[in-house]
mmCIF file of C-alpha atoms and ligand atoms in Angstrom:
data_model
loop_
_atom_site.group_PDB
_atom_site.id
_atom_site.type_symbol
_atom_site.label_atom_id
_atom_site.label_comp_id
_atom_site.label_asym_id
_atom_site.label_seq_id
_atom_site.Cartn_x
_atom_site.Cartn_y
_atom_site.Cartn_z
ATOM 1 C CA MET A 1 16.082 -0.525 21.704
ATOM 2 C CA THR A 2 18.262 -0.946 18.601
ATOM 3 C CA THR A 3 21.559 0.636 18.934
ATOM 4 C CA SER A 4 23.731 -0.299 16.020
ATOM 5 C CA GLN A 5 23.122 0.912 12.493
ATOM 6 C CA GLN A 6 22.972 -1.977 9.856
ATOM 7 C CA PRO A 7 23.630 -0.990 6.143
ATOM 8 C CA VAL A 8 20.749 0.129 4.200
ATOM 9 C CA PRO A 9 19.434 -3.052 2.537
ATOM 10 C CA ALA A 10 20.172 -3.302 -1.244
ATOM 11 C CA PRO A 11 17.403 -4.244 -3.586
ATOM 12 C CA GLY A 12 18.741 -7.613 -4.287
ATOM 13 C CA ASP A 13 18.277 -8.521 -0.637
ATOM 14 C CA GLY A 14 14.530 -8.852 -1.160
ATOM 15 C CA ALA A 15 12.133 -7.604 1.443
ATOM 16 C CA LEU A 16 14.763 -6.984 4.088
ATOM 17 C CA PRO A 17 13.515 -4.340 6.464
ATOM 18 C CA LEU A 18 15.448 -1.290 7.497
ATOM 19 C CA ASP A 19 15.436 -1.131 11.297
ATOM 20 C CA LEU A 20 15.752 2.398 12.400
ATOM 21 C CA ILE A 21 17.760 3.012 15.487
ATOM 22 C CA HIS A 22 16.786 4.844 18.548
ATOM 23 C CA GLY A 23 18.387 8.131 17.482
ATOM 24 C CA GLU A 24 16.609 7.937 14.079
ATOM 25 C CA ARG A 25 13.265 7.078 15.667
ATOM 26 C CA ARG A 26 13.577 10.274 17.911
ATOM 27 C CA GLU A 27 14.459 12.409 14.842
ATOM 28 C CA ILE A 28 11.301 11.253 13.116
ATOM 29 C CA ALA A 29 9.239 11.676 16.169
ATOM 30 C CA THR A 30 10.359 15.359 16.471
ATOM 31 C CA LEU A 31 9.411 15.952 12.710
ATOM 32 C CA ALA A 32 6.101 14.299 13.049
ATOM 33 C CA ALA A 33 5.343 16.250 16.393
ATOM 34 C CA GLU A 34 6.226 19.545 14.631
ATOM 35 C CA LEU A 35 3.978 18.561 11.684
ATOM 36 C CA ALA A 36 1.074 17.426 13.922
ATOM 37 C CA VAL A 37 0.793 20.616 16.013
ATOM 38 C CA GLY A 38 1.282 23.422 13.478
ATOM 39 C CA ALA A 39 -1.843 25.041 11.714
ATOM 40 C CA PRO A 40 -3.546 23.944 9.735
ATOM 41 C CA ALA A 41 -3.501 20.495 11.508
ATOM 42 C CA LEU A 42 -5.496 18.879 8.731
ATOM 43 C CA VAL A 43 -4.024 16.050 6.614
ATOM 44 C CA ASP A 44 -5.992 16.867 3.516
ATOM 45 C CA ASP A 45 -5.240 20.656 3.453
ATOM 46 C CA PRO A 46 -2.841 21.375 0.710
ATOM 47 C CA ARG A 47 -0.904 23.639 3.031
ATOM 48 C CA TRP A 48 -0.415 20.787 5.482
ATOM 49 C CA VAL A 49 0.873 18.550 2.705
ATOM 50 C CA ALA A 50 3.247 21.324 1.446
ATOM 51 C CA ARG A 51 4.745 21.434 5.038
ATOM 52 C CA ALA A 52 4.938 17.655 5.189
ATOM 53 C CA ARG A 53 6.744 17.597 1.881
ATOM 54 C CA GLY A 54 9.321 19.996 3.224
ATOM 55 C CA LEU A 55 9.856 18.318 6.492
ATOM 56 C CA SER A 56 10.128 14.816 4.815
ATOM 57 C CA CYS A 57 13.473 16.140 3.312
ATOM 58 C CA ARG A 58 14.683 16.101 6.953
ATOM 59 C CA LEU A 59 14.007 12.454 7.599
ATOM 60 C CA PRO A 60 17.148 10.457 8.702
ATOM 61 C CA GLU A 61 19.498 9.748 5.763
ATOM 62 C CA ARG A 62 19.355 6.070 5.924
ATOM 63 C CA ALA A 63 15.566 6.212 5.576
ATOM 64 C CA ARG A 64 15.739 8.589 2.558
ATOM 65 C CA GLU A 65 18.477 6.300 0.916
ATOM 66 C CA ALA A 66 16.338 3.076 1.335
ATOM 67 C CA LEU A 67 13.391 4.891 -0.132
ATOM 68 C CA ARG A 68 15.422 6.241 -3.083
ATOM 69 C CA ARG A 69 16.956 2.885 -3.687
ATOM 70 C CA TYR A 70 13.663 1.201 -3.683
ATOM 71 C CA ARG A 71 12.131 3.687 -6.026
ATOM 72 C CA HIS A 72 15.082 2.889 -8.370
ATOM 73 C CA ASP A 73 14.700 -0.874 -8.070
ATOM 74 C CA PRO A 74 12.023 -2.510 -5.850
ATOM 75 C CA GLY A 75 13.904 -5.747 -5.823
ATOM 76 C CA PRO A 76 12.494 -9.237 -6.319
ATOM 77 C CA ASP A 77 9.697 -8.886 -3.873
ATOM 78 C CA GLY A 78 8.729 -5.212 -4.590
ATOM 79 C CA ILE A 79 8.497 -4.642 -0.893
ATOM 80 C CA LEU A 80 10.138 -2.009 1.513
ATOM 81 C CA ILE A 81 9.700 -2.219 5.146
ATOM 82 C CA LEU A 82 10.814 0.403 7.519
ATOM 83 C CA ARG A 83 10.841 -0.578 11.242
ATOM 84 C CA ASN A 84 10.806 1.283 14.680
ATOM 85 C CA LEU A 85 9.043 4.237 13.294
ATOM 86 C CA PRO A 86 7.648 6.440 16.226
ATOM 87 C CA VAL A 87 4.175 4.914 16.852
ATOM 88 C CA ASP A 88 3.372 4.720 20.494
ATOM 89 C CA GLU A 89 0.537 2.228 20.899
ATOM 90 C CA THR A 90 -0.109 3.325 24.571
ATOM 91 C CA VAL A 91 -1.188 6.807 23.608
ATOM 92 C CA LEU A 92 -3.330 5.857 20.667
ATOM 93 C CA PRO A 93 -7.149 6.300 20.766
ATOM 94 C CA PRO A 94 -9.308 3.255 20.417
ATOM 95 C CA THR A 95 -9.154 1.740 17.046
ATOM 96 C CA PRO A 96 -12.062 3.158 14.959
ATOM 97 C CA ASN A 97 -14.586 0.783 13.436
ATOM 98 C CA GLU A 98 -16.917 2.801 11.302
ATOM 99 C CA PRO A 99 -17.253 2.174 7.534
ATOM 100 C CA ASP A 100 -14.870 4.128 5.183
ATOM 101 C CA SER A 101 -12.934 5.357 8.169
ATOM 102 C CA VAL A 102 -10.103 7.963 7.368
ATOM 103 C CA GLU A 103 -7.708 10.198 9.380
ATOM 104 C CA ARG A 104 -8.482 13.735 8.724
ATOM 105 C CA ALA A 105 -6.589 15.131 11.800
ATOM 106 C CA ALA A 106 -2.911 15.454 11.638
ATOM 107 C CA THR A 107 -1.966 13.054 14.456
ATOM 108 C CA VAL A 108 1.439 11.870 14.974
ATOM 109 C CA PRO A 109 1.065 8.496 13.253
ATOM 110 C CA ALA A 110 -0.688 10.223 10.306
ATOM 111 C CA ALA A 111 2.163 12.660 10.085
ATOM 112 C CA VAL A 112 4.694 9.651 10.135
ATOM 113 C CA ALA A 113 2.828 8.012 7.370
ATOM 114 C CA VAL A 114 2.784 11.071 5.222
ATOM 115 C CA LEU A 115 6.510 12.065 5.858
ATOM 116 C CA VAL A 116 7.700 8.709 4.742
ATOM 117 C CA THR A 117 5.246 8.491 1.877
ATOM 118 C CA LEU A 118 6.417 11.945 0.496
ATOM 119 C CA GLN A 119 9.953 10.977 0.237
ATOM 120 C CA LEU A 120 8.889 7.979 -1.917
ATOM 121 C CA GLY A 121 6.898 10.214 -4.294
ATOM 122 C CA GLU A 122 3.502 12.138 -4.598
ATOM 123 C CA ILE A 123 0.818 11.264 -2.196
ATOM 124 C CA ALA A 124 -2.571 10.547 -4.025
ATOM 125 C CA ALA A 125 -6.034 9.439 -3.260
ATOM 126 C CA TYR A 126 -9.163 8.941 -5.374
ATOM 127 C CA ARG A 127 -12.396 11.063 -5.053
ATOM 128 C CA ASP A 128 -14.606 8.011 -5.382
ATOM 129 C CA GLU A 129 -12.806 6.080 -2.612
ATOM 130 C CA LYS A 130 -12.972 6.878 1.062
ATOM 131 C CA SER A 131 -14.043 10.332 0.345
ATOM 132 C CA GLY A 132 -10.577 11.190 -1.251
ATOM 133 C CA ALA A 133 -8.876 11.203 2.200
ATOM 134 C CA LEU A 134 -5.007 10.981 1.988
ATOM 135 C CA VAL A 135 -4.581 8.889 4.946
ATOM 136 C CA GLN A 136 -7.135 5.991 5.254
ATOM 137 C CA ASN A 137 -7.635 3.619 8.229
ATOM 138 C CA VAL A 138 -7.506 -0.066 7.429
ATOM 139 C CA VAL A 139 -9.691 -1.395 10.241
ATOM 140 C CA PRO A 140 -12.094 -4.199 10.740
ATOM 141 C CA VAL A 141 -15.903 -3.094 10.541
ATOM 142 C CA PRO A 142 -18.646 -4.742 12.365
ATOM 143 C CA GLY A 143 -21.116 -6.353 9.661
ATOM 144 C CA ARG A 144 -18.496 -6.268 7.016
ATOM 145 C CA GLU A 145 -16.532 -9.341 8.042
ATOM 146 C CA GLU A 146 -17.165 -11.102 4.728
ATOM 147 C CA SER A 147 -16.488 -8.185 2.424
ATOM 148 C CA GLN A 148 -13.628 -8.356 -0.059
ATOM 149 C CA SER A 149 -12.219 -4.995 1.253
ATOM 150 C CA ASN A 150 -10.001 -3.799 3.946
ATOM 151 C CA ALA A 151 -12.978 -3.621 6.257
ATOM 152 C CA GLY A 152 -13.316 -7.268 6.081
ATOM 153 C CA SER A 153 -11.744 -10.118 8.253
ATOM 154 C CA ILE A 154 -12.062 -13.269 6.162
ATOM 155 C CA PRO A 155 -9.074 -13.822 3.702
ATOM 156 C CA LEU A 156 -8.808 -10.928 1.292
ATOM 157 C CA GLU A 157 -7.957 -12.106 -2.227
ATOM 158 C CA LEU A 158 -4.651 -11.021 -3.733
ATOM 159 C CA HIS A 159 -5.027 -7.907 -5.737
ATOM 160 C CA ILE A 160 -3.213 -5.028 -7.342
ATOM 161 C CA GLU A 161 -4.649 -1.939 -5.685
ATOM 162 C CA ASN A 162 -7.328 -0.327 -7.807
ATOM 163 C CA ALA A 163 -6.267 -2.542 -10.767
ATOM 164 C CA PHE A 164 -9.375 -1.291 -12.639
ATOM 165 C CA HIS A 165 -8.269 2.309 -12.580
ATOM 166 C CA PRO A 166 -6.189 3.822 -15.375
ATOM 167 C CA ARG A 167 -4.120 5.632 -12.905
ATOM 168 C CA ARG A 168 -3.760 3.105 -10.241
ATOM 169 C CA PRO A 169 -1.214 3.888 -7.440
ATOM 170 C CA ASP A 170 2.524 3.023 -8.107
ATOM 171 C CA TYR A 171 3.022 2.161 -4.487
ATOM 172 C CA VAL A 172 0.639 1.492 -1.521
ATOM 173 C CA GLY A 173 1.908 2.327 1.950
ATOM 174 C CA LEU A 174 0.764 0.614 5.087
ATOM 175 C CA LEU A 175 1.787 1.865 8.533
ATOM 176 C CA CYS A 176 0.853 -0.358 11.468
ATOM 177 C CA LEU A 177 -0.627 1.318 14.662
ATOM 178 C CA ARG A 178 -1.881 -1.856 16.139
ATOM 179 C CA SER A 179 -1.613 -5.552 15.353
ATOM 180 C CA ASP A 180 -4.696 -7.751 15.759
ATOM 181 C CA HIS A 181 -5.031 -9.417 19.142
ATOM 182 C CA SER A 182 -3.543 -12.754 18.127
ATOM 183 C CA GLY A 183 -0.652 -11.012 16.361
ATOM 184 C CA THR A 184 -1.096 -13.277 13.372
ATOM 185 C CA GLY A 185 -3.341 -11.199 11.044
ATOM 186 C CA GLY A 186 -1.114 -10.242 8.220
ATOM 187 C CA THR A 187 -0.755 -8.731 4.787
ATOM 188 C CA LEU A 188 -0.048 -11.431 2.234
ATOM 189 C CA VAL A 189 2.408 -10.337 -0.523
ATOM 190 C CA SER A 190 3.772 -11.827 -3.694
ATOM 191 C CA SER A 191 5.445 -10.499 -6.858
ATOM 192 C CA ILE A 192 5.507 -11.227 -10.400
ATOM 193 C CA ARG A 193 9.253 -11.176 -10.498
ATOM 194 C CA ARG A 194 9.128 -14.275 -8.009
ATOM 195 C CA THR A 195 6.195 -15.772 -10.030
ATOM 196 C CA LEU A 196 7.243 -15.582 -13.615
ATOM 197 C CA PRO A 197 9.677 -18.412 -13.685
ATOM 198 C CA LEU A 198 6.787 -20.696 -12.334
ATOM 199 C CA LEU A 199 4.642 -20.127 -15.321
ATOM 200 C CA SER A 200 4.744 -21.916 -18.620
ATOM 201 C CA ALA A 201 5.477 -19.980 -21.927
ATOM 202 C CA GLU A 202 1.879 -20.743 -22.870
ATOM 203 C CA THR A 203 0.453 -19.305 -19.685
ATOM 204 C CA VAL A 204 2.535 -16.247 -20.044
ATOM 205 C CA GLU A 205 1.322 -15.707 -23.750
ATOM 206 C CA VAL A 206 -2.400 -15.963 -22.709
ATOM 207 C CA LEU A 207 -1.892 -13.461 -19.761
ATOM 208 C CA SER A 208 -0.221 -11.142 -22.240
ATOM 209 C CA GLY A 209 -3.285 -10.927 -24.452
ATOM 210 C CA GLU A 210 -6.226 -8.463 -23.951
ATOM 211 C CA ARG A 211 -8.437 -11.241 -22.619
ATOM 212 C CA PHE A 212 -9.471 -9.865 -19.251
ATOM 213 C CA THR A 213 -11.873 -7.205 -17.828
ATOM 214 C CA THR A 214 -11.485 -5.754 -14.240
ATOM 215 C CA SER A 215 -14.277 -4.246 -12.146
ATOM 216 C CA PRO A 216 -13.803 -1.724 -9.388
ATOM 217 C CA PRO A 217 -13.459 -2.921 -5.704
ATOM 218 C CA PRO A 218 -16.338 -2.439 -3.266
ATOM 219 C CA SER A 219 -14.695 0.618 -1.860
ATOM 220 C CA PHE A 220 -15.059 2.443 -4.955
ATOM 221 C CA HIS A 221 -18.266 4.278 -5.681
ATOM 222 C CA GLY A 222 -19.399 5.354 -9.233
ATOM 223 C CA SER A 223 -16.889 3.900 -11.619
ATOM 224 C CA GLY A 224 -17.178 1.202 -14.361
ATOM 225 C CA ALA A 225 -15.256 -1.860 -15.479
ATOM 226 C CA THR A 226 -12.161 -1.592 -17.726
ATOM 227 C CA ALA A 227 -11.863 -2.159 -21.433
ATOM 228 C CA PRO A 228 -10.345 -5.610 -22.200
ATOM 229 C CA HIS A 229 -6.673 -5.633 -20.965
ATOM 230 C CA ALA A 230 -3.692 -7.871 -20.532
ATOM 231 C CA VAL A 231 -2.642 -9.100 -17.084
ATOM 232 C CA LEU A 232 1.072 -8.948 -17.953
ATOM 233 C CA VAL A 233 2.239 -5.831 -19.585
ATOM 234 C CA GLY A 234 5.641 -4.384 -20.569
ATOM 235 C CA ASP A 235 8.890 -5.980 -20.954
ATOM 236 C CA PRO A 236 8.337 -9.747 -21.093
ATOM 237 C CA ALA A 237 11.377 -10.441 -19.061
ATOM 238 C CA ASP A 238 10.145 -8.168 -16.359
ATOM 239 C CA PRO A 239 6.437 -7.339 -16.756
ATOM 240 C CA ASP A 240 4.096 -5.232 -14.825
ATOM 241 C CA VAL A 241 1.107 -7.156 -13.498
ATOM 242 C CA LYS A 242 -2.479 -5.927 -13.407
ATOM 243 C CA VAL A 243 -4.973 -8.245 -11.801
ATOM 244 C CA ASP A 244 -7.403 -8.584 -8.911
ATOM 245 C CA PHE A 245 -8.377 -12.074 -8.233
ATOM 246 C CA HIS A 246 -11.714 -11.091 -6.966
ATOM 247 C CA ALA A 247 -12.540 -8.578 -9.771
ATOM 248 C CA THR A 248 -10.625 -9.633 -12.806
ATOM 249 C CA HIS A 249 -12.773 -11.630 -15.227
ATOM 250 C CA PRO A 250 -11.322 -13.860 -17.977
ATOM 251 C CA HIS A 251 -12.946 -13.697 -21.352
ATOM 252 C CA ASP A 252 -12.533 -17.361 -22.321
ATOM 253 C CA GLU A 253 -11.506 -20.779 -21.007
ATOM 254 C CA ALA A 254 -7.827 -20.451 -21.851
ATOM 255 C CA ALA A 255 -7.870 -17.012 -20.027
ATOM 256 C CA LYS A 256 -9.541 -18.525 -17.089
ATOM 257 C CA PHE A 257 -7.080 -21.401 -16.708
ATOM 258 C CA ALA A 258 -4.136 -18.991 -17.160
ATOM 259 C CA LEU A 259 -5.495 -16.814 -14.408
ATOM 260 C CA GLU A 260 -5.864 -19.801 -12.006
ATOM 261 C CA ARG A 261 -2.206 -20.875 -12.678
ATOM 262 C CA LEU A 262 -1.161 -17.277 -12.019
ATOM 263 C CA ARG A 263 -2.975 -17.252 -8.821
ATOM 264 C CA THR A 264 -1.556 -20.604 -7.754
ATOM 265 C CA ALA A 265 1.936 -19.457 -8.518
ATOM 266 C CA PHE A 266 1.457 -16.140 -6.515
ATOM 267 C CA LEU A 267 0.316 -18.091 -3.578
ATOM 268 C CA GLU A 268 3.265 -20.515 -3.848
ATOM 269 C CA ALA A 269 5.678 -17.535 -3.722
ATOM 270 C CA ALA A 270 3.637 -15.463 -1.179
ATOM 271 C CA THR A 271 4.859 -14.341 2.227
ATOM 272 C CA VAL A 272 2.845 -12.953 5.098
ATOM 273 C CA LEU A 273 3.887 -9.608 6.591
ATOM 274 C CA THR A 274 2.579 -9.467 10.295
ATOM 275 C CA LEU A 275 3.315 -5.864 10.793
ATOM 276 C CA ARG A 276 3.941 -4.501 14.278
ATOM 277 C CA PRO A 277 3.120 -1.127 15.609
ATOM 278 C CA GLY A 278 5.747 1.345 14.001
ATOM 279 C CA GLU A 279 6.423 -0.834 10.996
ATOM 280 C CA MET A 280 5.599 0.558 7.526
ATOM 281 C CA ALA A 281 5.548 -1.587 4.370
ATOM 282 C CA PHE A 282 5.558 -0.326 0.821
ATOM 283 C CA VAL A 283 4.229 -2.478 -1.875
ATOM 284 C CA ASP A 284 5.256 -1.696 -5.447
ATOM 285 C CA ASN A 285 1.774 -1.889 -7.059
ATOM 286 C CA ARG A 286 3.301 -2.609 -10.599
ATOM 287 C CA ILE A 287 5.018 -5.692 -9.695
ATOM 288 C CA ALA A 288 3.798 -6.850 -6.327
ATOM 289 C CA ILE A 289 0.373 -8.042 -5.284
ATOM 290 C CA HIS A 290 -1.160 -8.105 -1.872
ATOM 291 C CA GLY A 291 -3.953 -9.390 0.185
ATOM 292 C CA ARG A 292 -4.752 -10.265 3.879
ATOM 293 C CA THR A 293 -4.992 -13.402 5.956
ATOM 294 C CA ALA A 294 -8.104 -13.906 8.104
ATOM 295 C CA TYR A 295 -8.122 -12.684 11.704
ATOM 296 C CA ALA A 296 -10.779 -12.326 14.436
ATOM 297 C CA PRO A 297 -11.668 -8.776 15.389
ATOM 298 C CA ARG A 298 -13.287 -8.055 18.669
ATOM 299 C CA TYR A 299 -14.497 -4.409 18.207
ATOM 300 C CA ASP A 300 -13.204 -3.577 21.655
ATOM 301 C CA GLY A 301 -11.128 -0.617 20.563
ATOM 302 C CA ARG A 302 -7.857 -2.691 20.296
ATOM 303 C CA ASP A 303 -8.280 -4.179 16.888
ATOM 304 C CA ARG A 304 -5.912 -4.147 14.135
ATOM 305 C CA TRP A 305 -5.227 -0.761 12.767
ATOM 306 C CA LEU A 306 -3.165 0.423 9.724
ATOM 307 C CA HIS A 307 -2.836 3.805 8.051
ATOM 308 C CA ARG A 308 -2.822 3.476 4.238
ATOM 309 C CA THR A 309 -1.385 5.862 1.813
ATOM 310 C CA PHE A 310 -1.103 5.846 -2.095
ATOM 311 C CA VAL A 311 2.031 7.068 -4.130
ATOM 312 C CA HIS A 312 2.402 8.242 -7.679
ATOM 313 C CA VAL A 313 5.964 8.667 -8.885
ATOM 314 C CA ASP A 314 5.055 11.365 -11.493
ATOM 315 C CA HIS A 315 2.614 14.109 -10.329
ATOM 316 C CA ARG A 316 2.589 15.749 -13.662
ATOM 317 C CA ARG A 317 1.336 12.521 -15.458
ATOM 318 C CA THR A 318 -1.763 12.739 -13.514
ATOM 319 C CA ARG A 319 -2.390 16.547 -13.549
ATOM 320 C CA PRO A 320 -5.381 16.356 -15.965
ATOM 321 C CA TYR A 321 -7.198 14.267 -13.496
ATOM 322 C CA ARG A 322 -6.425 16.166 -10.248
ATOM 323 C CA PRO A 323 -8.684 19.161 -10.085
ATOM 324 C CA GLY A 324 -6.985 22.404 -8.851
ATOM 325 C CA ASP A 325 -3.590 20.690 -8.891
ATOM 326 C CA GLY A 326 -4.541 18.904 -5.607
ATOM 327 C CA SER A 327 -3.762 15.365 -4.408
ATOM 328 C CA VAL A 328 -7.135 13.769 -5.172
ATOM 329 C CA LEU A 329 -7.689 12.035 -8.527
ATOM 330 C CA LEU A 330 -11.067 11.740 -10.431
HETATM 331 O O1 LIG B 1 -5.112 -5.371 5.604
HETATM 332 C C1 LIG B 1 -4.182 -5.472 4.957
HETATM 333 O O2 LIG B 1 -3.173 -5.849 5.246
HETATM 334 C C2 LIG B 1 -4.246 -5.048 3.398
HETATM 335 C C3 LIG B 1 -5.567 -4.592 3.108
HETATM 336 C C4 LIG B 1 -5.746 -4.115 1.633
HETATM 337 O O3 LIG B 1 -5.615 -4.755 0.833
HETATM 338 C C5 LIG B 1 -5.601 -2.534 1.510
HETATM 339 O O4 LIG B 1 -5.734 -1.959 2.513
HETATM 340 O O5 LIG B 1 -5.389 -2.186 0.386
HETATM 341 FE FE1 LIG B 2 -5.318 -3.516 -1.099
#
């Protein structure tokens, strides 16, 4: 049990986690329990999301402060980690293992993920991915071991989430319900803020040109590839990055070489987050990139299990693409 309160980490501290203390964990457990039982107990029901939004304002002050600071400045790593959230592994059902698994029922862990997500911004999902569910299960699926998706268990290439999509998420949230058996399977993370100093001026120039095309990931149904785009966009001193090393295609030899240089630099600067139950990581999907190390699923109900959520900072910006003013984007 954590008993003393550390200060809320400042963005300059990098990916320093915020360890919630016992009392804070209890407060969040109370909110999540309230949200999980009240009708309608369905995550994707707009009335449930509205209740969750209201209750999220009652999260402990230090959690809200960490989220607010992170939204203002995601730091050099673009990562925020909250630890000691109320996830009780002993009362979880078996880890699901069907394809495109999602969490429709308002369970306590789903409520925790959504409460925290809604203090960072607006929860979002995509109609053509995992049936538009707001809380998605990241679990290994038998027969999909080799797939470049979160159902696989071979190494997953570094990627910006839905890099091909014109309204990709601003943040990706990953709440751990169960670690893998060995406790070593992890989310690989790296950021362009760490990587930019490792690149030559020439490589940066090539990456800043519209010399790349990106295809949708395997989890997406019914969408096409992008128009030619740059990999580095925005202020040259602090750019956003848009790349998926499995799905971004260079148009020429120089673009291919620059992409390889970028990948090497990301790997050099990468760290592995081996999330434990009750730990939630956010990845700033504008400046940070993520993937996954390999691990060995057993399909015995005890496999690695994360809840994934997406966040947009500005709901209004996506209004034309959200039918009925809901949370699901076309
Ligand atoms: O399994 C992980 O840690 C991350 C998988 C992933 O890239 C995702 O779910 O978006
Ligand atoms: Fe991902």
